[in-house]
Coordinates of C-alpha atoms and ligand atoms in Angstrom, one line a residue:
X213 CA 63.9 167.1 9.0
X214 CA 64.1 171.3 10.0
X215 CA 60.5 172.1 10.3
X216 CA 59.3 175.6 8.9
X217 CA 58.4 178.3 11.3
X218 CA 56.2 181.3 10.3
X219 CA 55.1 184.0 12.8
X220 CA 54.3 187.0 13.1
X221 CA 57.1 189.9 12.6
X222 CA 55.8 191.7 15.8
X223 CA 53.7 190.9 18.7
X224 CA 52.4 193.3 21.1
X225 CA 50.9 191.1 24.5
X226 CA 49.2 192.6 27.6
X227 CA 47.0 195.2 29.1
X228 CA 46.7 198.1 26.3
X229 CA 48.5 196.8 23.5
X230 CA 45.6 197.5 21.1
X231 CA 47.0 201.2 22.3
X232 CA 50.0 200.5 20.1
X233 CA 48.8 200.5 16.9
X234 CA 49.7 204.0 15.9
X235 CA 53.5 204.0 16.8
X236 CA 53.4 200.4 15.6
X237 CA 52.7 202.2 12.0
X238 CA 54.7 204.7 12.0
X239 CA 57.5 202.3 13.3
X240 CA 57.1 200.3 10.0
X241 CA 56.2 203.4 7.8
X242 CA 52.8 202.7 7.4
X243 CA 50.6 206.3 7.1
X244 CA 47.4 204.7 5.3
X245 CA 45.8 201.8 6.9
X246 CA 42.3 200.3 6.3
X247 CA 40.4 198.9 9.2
X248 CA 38.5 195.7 8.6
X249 CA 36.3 194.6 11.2
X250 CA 32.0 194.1 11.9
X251 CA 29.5 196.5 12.7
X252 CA 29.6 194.9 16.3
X253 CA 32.7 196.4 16.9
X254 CA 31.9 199.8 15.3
X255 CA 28.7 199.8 18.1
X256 CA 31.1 199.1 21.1
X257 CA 33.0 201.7 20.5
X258 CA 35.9 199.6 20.2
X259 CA 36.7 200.9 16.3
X260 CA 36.8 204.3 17.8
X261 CA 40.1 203.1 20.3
X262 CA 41.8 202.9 16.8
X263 CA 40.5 205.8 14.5
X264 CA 40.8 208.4 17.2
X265 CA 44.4 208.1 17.8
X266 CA 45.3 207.8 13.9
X267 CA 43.1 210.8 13.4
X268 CA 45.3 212.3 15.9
X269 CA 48.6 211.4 14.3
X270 CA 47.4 212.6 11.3
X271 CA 46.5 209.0 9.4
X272 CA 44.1 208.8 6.4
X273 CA 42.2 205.9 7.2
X274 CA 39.3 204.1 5.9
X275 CA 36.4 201.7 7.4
X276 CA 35.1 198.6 6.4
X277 CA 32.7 196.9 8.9
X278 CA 30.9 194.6 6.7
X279 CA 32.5 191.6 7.3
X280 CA 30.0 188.7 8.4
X281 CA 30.8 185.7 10.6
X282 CA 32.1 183.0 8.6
X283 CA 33.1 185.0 5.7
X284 CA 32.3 184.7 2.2
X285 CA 33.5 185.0 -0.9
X286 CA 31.0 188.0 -1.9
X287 CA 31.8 189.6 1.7
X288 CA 35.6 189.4 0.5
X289 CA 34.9 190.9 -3.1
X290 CA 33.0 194.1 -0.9
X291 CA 36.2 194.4 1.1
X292 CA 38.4 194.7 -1.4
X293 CA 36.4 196.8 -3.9
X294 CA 36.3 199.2 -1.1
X295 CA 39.7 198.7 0.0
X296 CA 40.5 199.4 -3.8
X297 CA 38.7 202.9 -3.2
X298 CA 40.6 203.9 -0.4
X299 CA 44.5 203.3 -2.1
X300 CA 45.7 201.6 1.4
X301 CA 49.4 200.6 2.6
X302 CA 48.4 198.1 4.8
X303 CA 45.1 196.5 6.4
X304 CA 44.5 197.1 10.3
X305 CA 41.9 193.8 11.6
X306 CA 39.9 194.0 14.5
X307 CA 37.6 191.5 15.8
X308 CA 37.2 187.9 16.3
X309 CA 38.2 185.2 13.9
X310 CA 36.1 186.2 11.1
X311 CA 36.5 189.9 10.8
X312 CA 40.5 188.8 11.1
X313 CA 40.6 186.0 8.1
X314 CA 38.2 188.6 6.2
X315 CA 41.1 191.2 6.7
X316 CA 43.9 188.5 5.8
X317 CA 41.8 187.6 2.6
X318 CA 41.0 191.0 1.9
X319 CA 44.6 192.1 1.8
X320 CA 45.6 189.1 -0.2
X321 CA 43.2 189.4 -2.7
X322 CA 43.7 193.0 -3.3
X323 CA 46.8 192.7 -4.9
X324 CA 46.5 189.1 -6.6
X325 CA 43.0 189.5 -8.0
X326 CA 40.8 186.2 -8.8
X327 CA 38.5 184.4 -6.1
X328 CA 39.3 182.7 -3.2
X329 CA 38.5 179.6 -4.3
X330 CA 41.7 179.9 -6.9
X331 CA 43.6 179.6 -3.5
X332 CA 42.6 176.8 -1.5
X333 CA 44.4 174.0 -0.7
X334 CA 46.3 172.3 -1.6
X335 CA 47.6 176.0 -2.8
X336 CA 50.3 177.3 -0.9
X337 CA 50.5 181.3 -1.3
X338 CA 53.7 182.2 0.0
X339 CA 54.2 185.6 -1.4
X340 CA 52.7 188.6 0.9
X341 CA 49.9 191.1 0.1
X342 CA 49.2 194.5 1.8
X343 CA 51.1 193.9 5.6
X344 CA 48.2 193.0 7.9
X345 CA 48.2 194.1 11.9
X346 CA 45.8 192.2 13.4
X347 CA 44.0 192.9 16.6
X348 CA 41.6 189.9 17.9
X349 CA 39.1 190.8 20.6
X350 CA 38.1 187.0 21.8
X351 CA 40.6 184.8 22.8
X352 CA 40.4 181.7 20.6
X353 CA 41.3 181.3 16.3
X354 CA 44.6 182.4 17.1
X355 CA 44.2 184.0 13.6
X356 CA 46.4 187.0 14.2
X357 CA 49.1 184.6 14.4
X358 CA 48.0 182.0 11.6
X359 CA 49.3 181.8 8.3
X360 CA 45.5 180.6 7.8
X361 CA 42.1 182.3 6.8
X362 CA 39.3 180.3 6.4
X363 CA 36.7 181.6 3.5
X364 CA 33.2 179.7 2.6
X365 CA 33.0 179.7 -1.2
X366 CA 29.2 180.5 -1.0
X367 CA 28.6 178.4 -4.8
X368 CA 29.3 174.7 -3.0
X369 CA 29.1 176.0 0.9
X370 CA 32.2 174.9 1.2
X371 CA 34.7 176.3 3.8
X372 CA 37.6 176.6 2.2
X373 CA 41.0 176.5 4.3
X374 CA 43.7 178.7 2.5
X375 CA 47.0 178.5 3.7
X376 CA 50.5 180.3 2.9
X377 CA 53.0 183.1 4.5
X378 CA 50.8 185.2 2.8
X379 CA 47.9 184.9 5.6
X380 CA 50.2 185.6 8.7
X381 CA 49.6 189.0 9.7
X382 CA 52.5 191.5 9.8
X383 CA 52.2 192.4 13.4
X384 CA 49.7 191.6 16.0
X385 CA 48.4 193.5 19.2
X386 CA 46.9 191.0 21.7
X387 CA 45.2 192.5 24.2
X388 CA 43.4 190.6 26.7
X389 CA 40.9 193.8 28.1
X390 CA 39.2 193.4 24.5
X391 CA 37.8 190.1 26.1
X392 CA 36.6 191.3 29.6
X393 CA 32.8 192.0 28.0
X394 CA 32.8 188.9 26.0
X395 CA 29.1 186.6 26.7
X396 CA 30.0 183.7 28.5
X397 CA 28.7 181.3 25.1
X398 CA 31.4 183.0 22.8
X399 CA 34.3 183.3 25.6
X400 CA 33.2 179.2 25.8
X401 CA 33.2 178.6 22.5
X402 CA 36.3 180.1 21.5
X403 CA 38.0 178.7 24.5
X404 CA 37.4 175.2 23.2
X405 CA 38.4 175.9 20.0
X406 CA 41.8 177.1 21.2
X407 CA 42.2 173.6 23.3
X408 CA 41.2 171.8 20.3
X409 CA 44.1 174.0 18.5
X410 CA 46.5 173.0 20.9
X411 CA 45.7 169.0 21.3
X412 CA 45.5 168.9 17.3
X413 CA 48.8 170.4 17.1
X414 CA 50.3 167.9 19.5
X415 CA 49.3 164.6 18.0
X416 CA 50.0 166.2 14.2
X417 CA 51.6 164.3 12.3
X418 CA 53.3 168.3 11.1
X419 CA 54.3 168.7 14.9
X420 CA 57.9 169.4 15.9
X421 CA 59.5 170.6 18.9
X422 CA 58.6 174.6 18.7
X423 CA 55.0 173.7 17.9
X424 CA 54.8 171.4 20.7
X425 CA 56.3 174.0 23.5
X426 CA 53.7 176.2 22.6
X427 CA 50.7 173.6 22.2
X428 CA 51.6 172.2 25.2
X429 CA 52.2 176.1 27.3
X430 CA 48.5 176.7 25.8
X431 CA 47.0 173.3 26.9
X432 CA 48.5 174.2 30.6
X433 CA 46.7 177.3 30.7
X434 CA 43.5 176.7 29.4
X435 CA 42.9 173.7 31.4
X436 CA 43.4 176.2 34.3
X437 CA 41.7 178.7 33.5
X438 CA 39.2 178.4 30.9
X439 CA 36.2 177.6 33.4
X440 CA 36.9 180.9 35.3
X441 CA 36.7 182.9 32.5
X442 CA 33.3 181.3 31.7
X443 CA 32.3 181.6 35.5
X444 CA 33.9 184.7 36.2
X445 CA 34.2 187.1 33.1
X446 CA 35.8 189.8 35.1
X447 CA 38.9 187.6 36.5
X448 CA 41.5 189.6 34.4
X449 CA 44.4 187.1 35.5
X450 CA 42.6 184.4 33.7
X451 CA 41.2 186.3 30.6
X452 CA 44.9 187.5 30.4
X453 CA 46.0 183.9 30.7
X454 CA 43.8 182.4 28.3
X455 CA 44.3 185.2 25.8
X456 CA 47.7 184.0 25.9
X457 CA 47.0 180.7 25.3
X458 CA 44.8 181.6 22.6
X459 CA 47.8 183.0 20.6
X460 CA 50.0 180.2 21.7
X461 CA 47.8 177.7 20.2
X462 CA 47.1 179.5 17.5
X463 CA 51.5 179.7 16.8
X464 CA 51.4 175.9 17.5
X465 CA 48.8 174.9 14.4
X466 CA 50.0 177.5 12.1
X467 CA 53.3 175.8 12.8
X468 CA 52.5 172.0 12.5
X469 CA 48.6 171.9 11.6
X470 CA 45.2 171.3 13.2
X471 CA 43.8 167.5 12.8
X472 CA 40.3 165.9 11.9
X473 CA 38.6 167.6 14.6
X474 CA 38.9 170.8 12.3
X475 CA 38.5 168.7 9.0
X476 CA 34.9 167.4 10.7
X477 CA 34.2 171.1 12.3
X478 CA 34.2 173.4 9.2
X479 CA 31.4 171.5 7.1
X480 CA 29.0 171.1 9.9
X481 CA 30.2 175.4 10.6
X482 CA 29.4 176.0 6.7
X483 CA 25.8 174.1 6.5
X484 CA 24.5 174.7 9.4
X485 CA 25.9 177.8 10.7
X486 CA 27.4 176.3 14.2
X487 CA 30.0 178.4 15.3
X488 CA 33.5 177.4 14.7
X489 CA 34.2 176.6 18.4
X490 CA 30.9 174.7 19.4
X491 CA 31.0 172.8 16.1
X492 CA 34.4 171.8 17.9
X493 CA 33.4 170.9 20.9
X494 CA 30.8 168.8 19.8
X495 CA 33.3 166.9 18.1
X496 CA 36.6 166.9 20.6
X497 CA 35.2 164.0 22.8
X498 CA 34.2 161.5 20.1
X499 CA 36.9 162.0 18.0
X500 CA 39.6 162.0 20.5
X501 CA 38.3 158.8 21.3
X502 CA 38.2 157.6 17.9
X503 CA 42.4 158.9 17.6
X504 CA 43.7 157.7 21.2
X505 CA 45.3 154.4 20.8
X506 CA 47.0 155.4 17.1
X507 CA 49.2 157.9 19.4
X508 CA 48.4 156.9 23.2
X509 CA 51.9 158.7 24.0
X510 CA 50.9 161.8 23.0
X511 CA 47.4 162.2 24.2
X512 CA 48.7 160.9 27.6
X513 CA 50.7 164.0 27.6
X514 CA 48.1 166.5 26.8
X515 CA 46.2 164.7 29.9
X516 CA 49.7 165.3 32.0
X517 CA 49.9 168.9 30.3
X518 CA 46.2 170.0 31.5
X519 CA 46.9 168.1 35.1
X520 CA 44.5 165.7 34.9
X521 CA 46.6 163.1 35.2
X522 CA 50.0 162.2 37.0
X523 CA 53.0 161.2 35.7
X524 CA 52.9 157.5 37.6
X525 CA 49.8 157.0 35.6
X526 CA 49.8 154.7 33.4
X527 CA 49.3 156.1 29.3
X528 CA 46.0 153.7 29.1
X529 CA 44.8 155.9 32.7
X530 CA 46.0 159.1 31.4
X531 CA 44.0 158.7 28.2
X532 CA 41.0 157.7 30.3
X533 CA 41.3 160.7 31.9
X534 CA 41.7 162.7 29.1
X535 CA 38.2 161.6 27.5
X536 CA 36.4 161.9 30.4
X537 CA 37.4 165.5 31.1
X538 CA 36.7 166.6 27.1
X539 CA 33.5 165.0 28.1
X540 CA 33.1 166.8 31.7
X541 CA 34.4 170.1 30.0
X542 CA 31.5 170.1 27.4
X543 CA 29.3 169.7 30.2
X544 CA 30.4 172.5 32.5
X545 CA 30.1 175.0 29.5
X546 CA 26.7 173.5 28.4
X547 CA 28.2 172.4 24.8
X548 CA 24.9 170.7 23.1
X549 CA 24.8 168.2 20.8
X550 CA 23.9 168.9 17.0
X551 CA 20.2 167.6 18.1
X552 CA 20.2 170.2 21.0
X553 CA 21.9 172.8 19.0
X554 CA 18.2 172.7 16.9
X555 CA 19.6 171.4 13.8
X556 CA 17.2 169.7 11.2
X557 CA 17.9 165.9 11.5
X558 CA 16.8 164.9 8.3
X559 CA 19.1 167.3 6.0
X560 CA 22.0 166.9 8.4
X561 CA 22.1 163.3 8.0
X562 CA 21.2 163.4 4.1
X563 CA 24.5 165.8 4.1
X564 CA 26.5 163.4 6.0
X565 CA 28.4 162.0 2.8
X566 CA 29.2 165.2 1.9
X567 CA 30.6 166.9 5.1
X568 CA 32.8 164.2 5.2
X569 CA 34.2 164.6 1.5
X570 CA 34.7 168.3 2.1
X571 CA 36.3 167.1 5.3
X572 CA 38.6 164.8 3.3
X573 CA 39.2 167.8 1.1
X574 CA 40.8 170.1 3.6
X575 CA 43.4 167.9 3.8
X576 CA 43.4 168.3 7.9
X577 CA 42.0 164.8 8.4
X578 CA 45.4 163.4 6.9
X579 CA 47.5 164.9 9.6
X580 CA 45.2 162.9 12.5
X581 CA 46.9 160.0 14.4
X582 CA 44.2 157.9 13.0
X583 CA 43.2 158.9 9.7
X584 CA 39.8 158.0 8.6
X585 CA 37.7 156.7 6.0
X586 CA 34.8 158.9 4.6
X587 CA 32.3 155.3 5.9
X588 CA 33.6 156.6 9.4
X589 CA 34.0 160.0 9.5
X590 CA 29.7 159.6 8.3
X591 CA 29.8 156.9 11.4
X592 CA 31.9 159.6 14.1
X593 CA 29.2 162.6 12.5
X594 CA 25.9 159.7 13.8
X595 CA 27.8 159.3 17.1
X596 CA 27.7 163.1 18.0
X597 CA 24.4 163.5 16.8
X598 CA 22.9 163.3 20.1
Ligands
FE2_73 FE1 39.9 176.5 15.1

């Protein structure tokens, strides 16, 4: 069976690509973009490395920095009532993952009209909105490369995966330098969460051979380098490697699919307001765990892939291995537990049934190696509790 690929049309990668954005546009005939992105990024300064050079070329542009981490629906309807205003030919995102799935949601919705929620899966939306460039400043969702955005429909708390051609951006400038000033919790936390997008990928039951080159080039890298970004925030040839990674991973799910690590991850994200990459990481250990022996092959790889273990080890060693660094990694880069996180124990475990339906309803558990019952995705949420 072919397998379908869906990338980007253009990717800019290195030192100073988020410099291209103005020849970029006038490359592709855009003279009328509309920045999405957070008021974070409007206090750095780093909004200004795009509006001065299109105020120099001449460029009527408009801002939107009202996105919030893990978007909403209402932040979405702001965007695109003000993206409305502004008569745009294309959406410029900068940020991390949720500025970027605001921006792919925003230019989605703008010319489709409705609410998210009329585009969750199992939708697919296929046909493109307003061409997106996307410009991610941590290394982790991948989302400038995803033909995913991830919205929380704020009615049910629900985080609802939406999933099509539509959502891959047009073009994407990665640019490692964004991540040099990035806390070491965040650069951490989106770290894992591009691992987790890489070892997903390779046991999906949607991999194929160009997702697994690029999950397995990621898992390389980030089992390199991840620590020293965390330890060492100013090592440029590790942020630049891992920023790499990052968009590697992020080709390699778009292009098979992430697994039940993701499916468990986004309620626990939506009620409790973990982010995406530590809600994760709490998860990777006890769920790879749970998945190893339904695909023992493959997770022996990934341990092979990160060099934790040999190639005259044995598959049973190799996946030994494998747990006990997910386990070792969590520790090095202080990952708590949902107890230590501060979470209230009595409504996370009164929600427990339904995390695990949403998680069902994401449709990401199906893809695991092991695909589990709601009685023990409840049972894998009391394991990590603490
Ligand atoms: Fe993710």
């Amino acid at each position: 069976m072919s397998a379908s690929i869906v990338q980007p049309r253009q990717m800019h990668i290195g030192a100073g690509a988020i410099d291209q954005l103005v020849p970029v546009l006038q490359g592709m005939g855009l003279k009328r973009p509309f920045i999405v992105t957070d008021a974070f990024m409007v206090s750095t300064g780093n909004v200004a490395r795009l509006t001065d050079p299109l105020t120099r070329a001449g460029m009527a542009f408009d801002v939107f920095s009202d996105t919030v981490p893990d978007p909403t629906s209402g932040s979405i309807d702001q965007g695109v009532q003000a993206l409305q205003a502004h008569k745009p030919d294309c959406v410029v995102a900068l940020g991390g993952g949720s500025p970027l799935d605001s921006a792919k949601a925003i230019a989605f919705l703008a010319q489709y009209g409705g609410q998210m929620r009329d585009y969750k899966v199992p939708v697919i939306n296929d046909v493109p909105g307003l061409p997106v460039v996307a410009i991610p400043t941590t290394a982790g969702t991948g989302s400038e490369a995803t033909r995913f955005t991830i919205i929380t429909d704020e009615a049910t708390d629900e985080k609802m995966l939406c999933t099509g051609v539509a959502f891959c951006p047009a073009i994407a400038l990665v640019d490692y330098e964004l991540t040099l000033t990035k806390p070491r919790r965040l650069t951490a936390d989106t770290g894992i969460d591009s691992l987790t997008h890489a070892i997903e990928a390779y046991v999906s039951a949607k991999r194929n051979p160009y997702s697994d080159g690029l999950a397995q080039l990621a898992m390389t890298a980030l089992a390199r380098h991840l620590r020293t970004v965390c330890n060492e925030p100013d090592n440029r040839p590790a942020r630049e490697a891992v920023m790499l990674a990052a968009n590697q991973a992020g080709l390699a799910f778009s292009n098979a699919s992430v697994c039940l690590v993701h499916g468990m991850s986004r309620p626990i994200g939506a009620f409790f307001h973990v982010p995406h990459g530590l809600s994760n990481a709490m998860l990777l250990p006890a769920v790879t765990a749970y998945s190893i022996d339904a695909a023992s092959e493959r997770y022996a790889d990934c341990a092979r892939f990160m060099g934790i273990a040999t190639h005259t080890d044995t598959d049973a060693t190799a996946n030994r291995k494998l747990i006990d660094e997910l386990h070792q990694l969590n520790a090095d880069l202080d990952v708590p537990t949902p107890k230590g996180y501060g979470i209230d124990k009595d409504r996370y475990f009164e929600l427990l049934p339904t995390m695990a339906e949403q998680a069902l309803a994401s449709g990401s558990p199906g893809n695991n190696p092991r695909v589990p019952t709601i009685d023990e995705m409840v049972a894998l949420y009391t394991e990590i509790w603490e």
